[in-house]
Coordinates of C-alpha atoms and ligand atoms in Angstrom, one line a residue:
X1 CA 16.9 20.8 20.2
X2 CA 18.7 18.2 20.4
X3 CA 20.0 16.0 17.2
X4 CA 20.6 12.6 16.5
X5 CA 23.9 12.1 14.5
X6 CA 24.3 10.0 11.3
X7 CA 27.1 9.1 9.3
X8 CA 26.7 9.0 5.8
X9 CA 30.0 7.4 3.6
X10 CA 29.4 8.1 0.0
X11 CA 26.7 10.9 1.1
X12 CA 27.8 13.0 -1.6
X13 CA 27.2 10.2 -3.9
X14 CA 23.8 9.5 -6.2
X15 CA 21.9 7.5 -3.9
X16 CA 23.6 9.8 -0.9
X17 CA 22.3 12.9 -2.1
X18 CA 18.8 11.8 -2.3
X19 CA 19.5 9.9 1.6
X20 CA 21.2 12.9 3.0
X21 CA 18.5 15.5 2.2
X22 CA 15.5 12.8 3.5
X23 CA 17.5 12.4 6.7
X24 CA 17.5 16.4 7.6
X25 CA 14.0 16.5 6.8
X26 CA 13.1 14.3 8.8
X27 CA 15.0 16.4 11.7
X28 CA 18.7 14.3 11.7
X29 CA 21.9 16.0 11.9
X30 CA 24.0 14.2 9.0
X31 CA 28.1 14.2 9.1
X32 CA 28.8 13.2 5.1
X33 CA 32.1 11.3 5.2
X34 CA 33.9 12.0 1.8
X35 CA 37.1 11.9 0.3
X36 CA 36.3 15.4 -1.1
X37 CA 34.2 17.2 1.6
X38 CA 34.0 20.0 -0.7
X39 CA 31.7 17.9 -3.6
X40 CA 29.6 17.6 -0.2
X41 CA 29.4 21.7 0.5
X42 CA 26.1 21.5 -2.2
X43 CA 24.0 19.4 0.3
X44 CA 24.4 21.9 3.1
X45 CA 21.3 24.0 1.9
X46 CA 19.1 21.2 2.0
X47 CA 19.5 21.7 6.1
X48 CA 19.4 24.1 9.0
X49 CA 22.8 26.0 9.9
X50 CA 24.8 23.5 11.0
X51 CA 23.0 20.1 10.6
X52 CA 24.6 18.9 7.7
X53 CA 28.2 18.7 8.2
X54 CA 30.8 17.2 5.1
X55 CA 33.9 15.8 6.9
X56 CA 37.1 14.4 5.5
X57 CA 37.1 10.5 5.4
X58 CA 38.3 8.3 3.1
X59 CA 37.0 4.7 3.8
X60 CA 40.4 3.2 3.2
X61 CA 42.2 4.8 6.1
X62 CA 41.8 3.9 10.0
X63 CA 42.0 7.0 11.9
X64 CA 40.1 9.0 9.5
X65 CA 36.8 6.5 9.5
X66 CA 37.2 6.2 13.3
X67 CA 37.0 10.2 13.3
X68 CA 34.5 10.1 10.8
X69 CA 32.0 8.1 13.4
X70 CA 32.8 9.2 16.4
X71 CA 29.3 10.3 18.6
X72 CA 27.6 9.1 15.6
X73 CA 24.5 7.4 17.1
X74 CA 23.7 5.1 13.5
X75 CA 26.0 5.3 10.3
X76 CA 25.2 4.4 6.9
X77 CA 27.8 3.2 3.9
X78 CA 27.2 3.7 0.6
X79 CA 30.3 3.5 -0.5
X80 CA 31.0 1.7 -4.1
X81 CA 32.8 1.5 -7.2
X82 CA 31.9 0.2 -10.8
X83 CA 35.5 -0.5 -11.6
X84 CA 39.0 -0.6 -10.2
X85 CA 41.6 1.8 -10.5
X86 CA 44.6 2.0 -8.2
X87 CA 44.2 0.9 -4.8
X88 CA 40.3 1.7 -5.1
X89 CA 40.2 -2.4 -5.6
X90 CA 37.0 -3.9 -4.8
X91 CA 38.2 -6.1 -2.4
X92 CA 39.8 -2.7 -0.5
X93 CA 36.1 -0.6 -1.1
X94 CA 33.7 -3.4 -0.4
X95 CA 35.1 -5.7 1.6
X96 CA 38.1 -4.7 3.4
X97 CA 36.9 -0.8 4.2
X98 CA 33.1 -2.2 5.1
X99 CA 34.6 -4.4 7.9
X100 CA 36.9 -1.2 9.2
X101 CA 33.8 1.1 8.9
X102 CA 31.5 -1.7 11.3
X103 CA 34.5 -2.2 13.6
X104 CA 34.4 1.6 13.5
X105 CA 30.8 2.1 14.1
X106 CA 30.9 -1.2 17.1
X107 CA 33.8 0.6 19.1
X108 CA 32.1 4.5 18.8
X109 CA 28.7 2.5 19.7
X110 CA 26.7 3.1 17.1
X111 CA 23.4 1.7 17.8
X112 CA 22.7 1.0 14.1
X113 CA 24.6 0.3 11.0
X114 CA 23.1 -0.1 7.3
X115 CA 25.4 -1.2 4.4
X116 CA 24.1 -0.9 1.3
X117 CA 25.6 -3.7 -0.7
X118 CA 23.5 -5.0 -4.4
X119 CA 21.7 -7.4 -5.4
X120 CA 23.5 -10.8 -6.9
X121 CA 26.2 -10.4 -4.0
X122 CA 27.4 -14.1 -3.9
X123 CA 30.5 -16.0 -2.7
X124 CA 30.2 -17.7 -5.7
X125 CA 29.4 -15.4 -8.5
X126 CA 31.6 -14.9 -11.5
X127 CA 32.1 -11.4 -11.0
X128 CA 34.7 -9.8 -9.0
X129 CA 32.4 -6.9 -7.9
X130 CA 30.3 -9.2 -6.8
X131 CA 32.2 -11.4 -5.0
X132 CA 34.2 -8.2 -3.0
X133 CA 30.0 -7.3 -2.0
X134 CA 29.6 -10.8 -0.7
X135 CA 32.4 -10.7 1.5
X136 CA 31.6 -7.0 2.6
X137 CA 28.7 -8.5 3.9
X138 CA 30.1 -11.2 5.6
X139 CA 32.5 -8.4 6.6
X140 CA 30.1 -6.3 8.3
X141 CA 28.0 -8.4 10.1
X142 CA 30.4 -9.9 12.1
X143 CA 31.8 -6.4 13.1
X144 CA 28.3 -5.9 14.0
X145 CA 25.9 -8.5 14.0
X146 CA 22.8 -5.9 13.8
X147 CA 23.6 -4.5 10.8
X148 CA 21.0 -4.4 7.9
X149 CA 22.2 -5.2 4.2
X150 CA 20.1 -3.2 1.8
X151 CA 20.8 -4.9 -1.8
X152 CA 19.0 -3.0 -4.7
X153 CA 18.7 -4.2 -8.4
X154 CA 19.6 -0.9 -10.3
X155 CA 19.0 2.4 -8.9
X156 CA 17.4 5.1 -10.9
X157 CA 16.1 8.8 -10.0
X158 CA 17.7 12.4 -11.3
X159 CA 21.0 12.0 -11.5
X160 CA 21.2 8.3 -12.2
X161 CA 24.3 6.8 -13.7
X162 CA 22.0 4.1 -16.0
X163 CA 19.5 6.0 -18.1
X164 CA 21.2 9.4 -18.1
X165 CA 23.9 7.2 -19.4
X166 CA 22.0 6.0 -21.8
X167 CA 20.0 8.4 -22.7
X168 CA 23.3 10.4 -23.8
X169 CA 24.6 7.9 -26.3
X170 CA 21.0 7.6 -27.6
X171 CA 21.6 10.9 -28.2
X172 CA 25.2 11.0 -30.0
X173 CA 24.5 7.7 -32.0
X174 CA 22.2 6.3 -34.4
X175 CA 22.0 2.5 -32.3
X176 CA 21.8 1.3 -28.7
X177 CA 23.6 -2.3 -28.1
X178 CA 22.3 -4.9 -26.4
X179 CA 25.3 -7.1 -25.0
X180 CA 23.8 -10.9 -25.9
X181 CA 20.6 -9.9 -26.8
X182 CA 19.5 -7.7 -24.0
X183 CA 18.0 -10.7 -22.2
X184 CA 19.5 -9.7 -18.7
X185 CA 16.3 -9.3 -15.9
X186 CA 16.6 -6.1 -14.3
X187 CA 14.0 -4.6 -11.7
X188 CA 15.1 -0.9 -10.9
X189 CA 14.0 0.5 -7.6
X190 CA 13.8 4.3 -7.4
X191 CA 16.1 6.4 -5.2
X192 CA 13.8 7.5 -3.5
X193 CA 12.2 4.5 -2.1
X194 CA 15.7 3.8 -1.7
X195 CA 16.7 5.9 0.5
X196 CA 13.4 5.4 2.5
X197 CA 13.7 2.3 3.2
X198 CA 17.2 3.1 5.0
X199 CA 15.7 5.5 7.0
X200 CA 12.5 2.7 8.1
X201 CA 15.4 0.2 8.7
X202 CA 16.9 3.0 10.9
X203 CA 13.5 3.1 12.6
X204 CA 12.8 -0.4 12.6
X205 CA 13.9 -3.1 15.8
X206 CA 12.6 -5.7 13.4
X207 CA 15.4 -4.7 10.7
X208 CA 18.1 -5.5 13.0
X209 CA 20.1 -7.9 11.6
X210 CA 18.6 -8.7 8.5
X211 CA 18.8 -8.4 4.3
X212 CA 16.2 -6.9 2.3
X213 CA 16.5 -7.4 -1.8
X214 CA 15.2 -3.9 -3.3
X215 CA 13.3 -4.2 -6.5
X216 CA 10.6 -2.3 -8.3
X217 CA 7.5 -3.0 -9.1
X218 CA 8.1 -4.5 -12.6
X219 CA 10.9 -6.8 -14.1
X220 CA 12.2 -5.5 -17.4
X221 CA 14.7 -6.9 -19.8
X222 CA 17.8 -5.1 -20.7
X223 CA 16.1 -4.8 -24.1
X224 CA 12.8 -3.1 -22.9
X225 CA 14.3 -0.8 -20.8
X226 CA 16.0 0.5 -23.8
X227 CA 12.7 0.4 -25.2
X228 CA 10.9 2.5 -22.3
X229 CA 14.3 4.9 -22.6
X230 CA 13.5 5.4 -26.0
X231 CA 10.0 5.7 -25.8
X232 CA 10.7 8.0 -22.4
X233 CA 12.9 10.7 -24.9
X234 CA 11.1 10.4 -27.8
X235 CA 13.6 8.7 -30.3
X236 CA 14.0 5.9 -32.4
X237 CA 17.0 4.4 -32.3
X238 CA 18.2 0.5 -33.9
X239 CA 19.0 -2.0 -30.7
X240 CA 21.4 -3.9 -31.7
X241 CA 22.7 -6.9 -30.5
X242 CA 26.4 -7.8 -29.7
X243 CA 27.4 -11.0 -29.1
X244 CA 29.2 -12.0 -25.7
X245 CA 32.2 -12.4 -27.4
X246 CA 32.6 -9.3 -29.3
X247 CA 31.4 -7.5 -26.1
X248 CA 34.3 -9.5 -24.6
X249 CA 36.5 -8.2 -26.9
X250 CA 35.4 -4.7 -26.5
X251 CA 35.5 -4.8 -23.1
X252 CA 39.1 -5.3 -23.3
X253 CA 39.9 -2.6 -24.7
X254 CA 37.2 -0.4 -23.3
X255 CA 38.1 -1.5 -20.2
X256 CA 41.5 0.1 -20.2
X257 CA 40.0 3.5 -20.4
X258 CA 40.5 5.8 -17.2
X259 CA 37.0 6.0 -16.7
X260 CA 35.8 2.8 -18.2
X261 CA 32.7 2.6 -20.3
X262 CA 32.6 -1.2 -20.0
X263 CA 35.3 -4.3 -18.1
X264 CA 35.1 -7.3 -18.8
X265 CA 33.9 -7.6 -14.8
X266 CA 30.4 -5.8 -15.9
X267 CA 29.9 -8.4 -19.0
X268 CA 30.5 -10.9 -16.1
X269 CA 27.6 -9.3 -13.7
X270 CA 24.9 -9.2 -17.1
X271 CA 25.3 -12.9 -17.5
X272 CA 23.1 -13.2 -14.5
X273 CA 19.4 -11.5 -13.9
X274 CA 19.8 -8.9 -11.2
X275 CA 16.1 -9.2 -9.6
X276 CA 14.7 -9.7 -6.3
X277 CA 15.3 -13.6 -5.3
X278 CA 12.1 -15.6 -4.0
X279 CA 11.7 -15.7 -0.3
X280 CA 14.0 -12.6 -0.1
X281 CA 12.4 -10.0 2.4
X282 CA 11.5 -6.8 0.4
X283 CA 10.2 -2.7 0.8
X284 CA 6.8 -4.7 1.3
X285 CA 8.3 -5.8 4.4
X286 CA 9.0 -2.1 5.4
X287 CA 6.2 -0.9 4.4
X288 CA 7.0 0.9 1.1
X289 CA 5.1 0.6 -2.2
X290 CA 7.8 0.3 -4.9
X291 CA 7.5 3.1 -7.3
X292 CA 7.1 2.2 -11.1
X293 CA 10.1 3.8 -13.4
X294 CA 7.6 4.9 -15.7
X295 CA 6.3 7.3 -13.1
X296 CA 10.1 8.5 -12.3
X297 CA 12.3 8.8 -15.2
X298 CA 10.3 10.9 -17.5
X299 CA 10.7 13.6 -14.9
X300 CA 14.6 13.5 -15.1
X301 CA 15.4 13.1 -19.2
X302 CA 13.3 15.7 -20.9
X303 CA 17.1 17.8 -21.4
X304 CA 17.7 14.2 -23.9
X305 CA 14.2 14.9 -25.9
X306 CA 14.1 16.2 -29.0
X307 CA 13.8 20.2 -28.3
X308 CA 13.5 18.7 -24.6
X309 CA 13.8 22.7 -22.1
X310 CA 17.2 21.6 -22.1
X311 CA 18.3 20.2 -25.1
X312 CA 21.8 20.5 -26.4
X313 CA 21.0 22.3 -30.1
X314 CA 24.5 21.8 -30.9
X315 CA 23.4 18.0 -31.7
X316 CA 22.5 17.5 -34.7
X317 CA 19.5 15.7 -35.1
Ligands
LIG1 N1 23.2 2.7 -8.3 C1 22.9 1.9 -8.8 O1 22.6 1.2 -9.4 C2 23.0 0.7 -7.8 C3 22.8 -0.6 -7.8 C4 23.2 -1.3 -7.0 C5 24.3 -1.0 -6.1 N2 24.4 0.3 -5.4 C6 25.4 0.4 -4.4 O2 24.9 1.5 -3.8 C7 26.2 2.2 -3.2 C8 25.9 3.9 -4.1 O3 26.1 3.5 -5.0 P1 26.0 5.0 -5.9 O4 25.2 5.0 -7.4 O5 25.6 6.3 -5.0 O6 27.3 5.6 -6.1 P2 28.1 6.7 -5.9 O7 27.2 7.9 -6.7 O8 29.5 6.4 -6.9 O9 28.7 7.0 -5.0 C9 29.7 6.3 -4.4 C10 30.5 7.5 -3.4 O10 31.5 6.9 -2.5 C11 32.1 7.6 -2.5 N3 34.0 7.1 -2.5 C12 34.7 6.2 -3.4 N4 35.6 5.2 -3.0 C13 35.4 6.2 -1.4 C14 36.5 6.1 -0.5 N5 37.7 5.9 -0.4 N6 36.6 6.6 0.6 C15 35.3 7.6 0.5 N7 34.5 8.0 -0.4 C16 34.4 6.9 -1.2 C17 32.4 8.3 -3.5 O11 32.8 9.5 -3.6 P3 34.2 10.3 -4.2 O12 33.3 11.2 -4.8 O13 35.5 9.8 -3.2 O14 34.7 9.3 -5.1 C18 31.0 8.6 -3.6 O15 30.1 10.0 -3.1 C19 27.6 1.8 -4.0 O16 27.8 0.5 -2.6 C20 26.7 0.7 -5.0 O17 27.5 -0.7 -4.9 C21 24.2 1.2 -6.4

């Protein structure tokens, strides 16, 4: 059997692992390009022997990127960071490295490239994260004009960094913070739908050179998302408004932690709604019906429920 080869940068991350499993199920040979290939070894069992191959690549380095895309039919770039650390700056990772991958993919003769960006990516954004994502989109399209850009809102699903994080906070803390009153709007999209959208784009000629904004079926304020979370895990917690100025001061200190819980740039992002723009191409244009958060979130937050199957009994209720 001949497999088509797809290289997935960031394939060991949250979205990447869902995509890799689906690619393998559809018969692709998947090369997971990661800084620490050992972190991706667990995914090998999702395919036949030799079908999923973790390989070393640091996307800040020309040689390892070129080696990772050599012979690939398609390339997907999922690498992204939420905060800067050392040489992992927004500019280096979201902008320069995205362009590097696109140039390498074009040079290697790949026929498709999918770049995972984010809703809110815009050169005029007040967030450096969002500006670097926009610069990355431009760099990708310059080198690979047929590339498809996917911009998701918050992504949810097993092992996500959003509901799992706030559920963990709710287990320990008597309150949950609502920055600026929690009025920012989001349109969370299911990780499975994002993975299916990526697969659809790899197959569909009409997605070449296009940008899609991916959101779920409903828009929620941040407050509504916290209410949904608390209802799901069956806990009552106070929702406490944190004014923007106080949150700014907190971010100044929390942003100094090695793995910052809140940065000033994240605050800047929170000041804009994170929903699909009017007139944008969406999941529907790829033939995908979005999955509701209410359907999926309860399936993976059980351990945060009081008496849930894997509840941590050491935590006083
Ligand atoms: N999750 C969301 O809600 C969401 C929403 C909108 C957009 N997105 C975008 O979707 C993409 C994937 O997000 P995610 O949630 O799956 O992120 P994630 O779990 O943090 O995964 C990111 C991946 O990038 C890899 N990576 C980081 N720096 C690298 C480098 N220099 N060279 C090679 N690999 C590197 C990480 O591997 P290491 O272990 O080596 O660090 C990890 O595998 C990102 O571009 C993100 O901006 C995500």
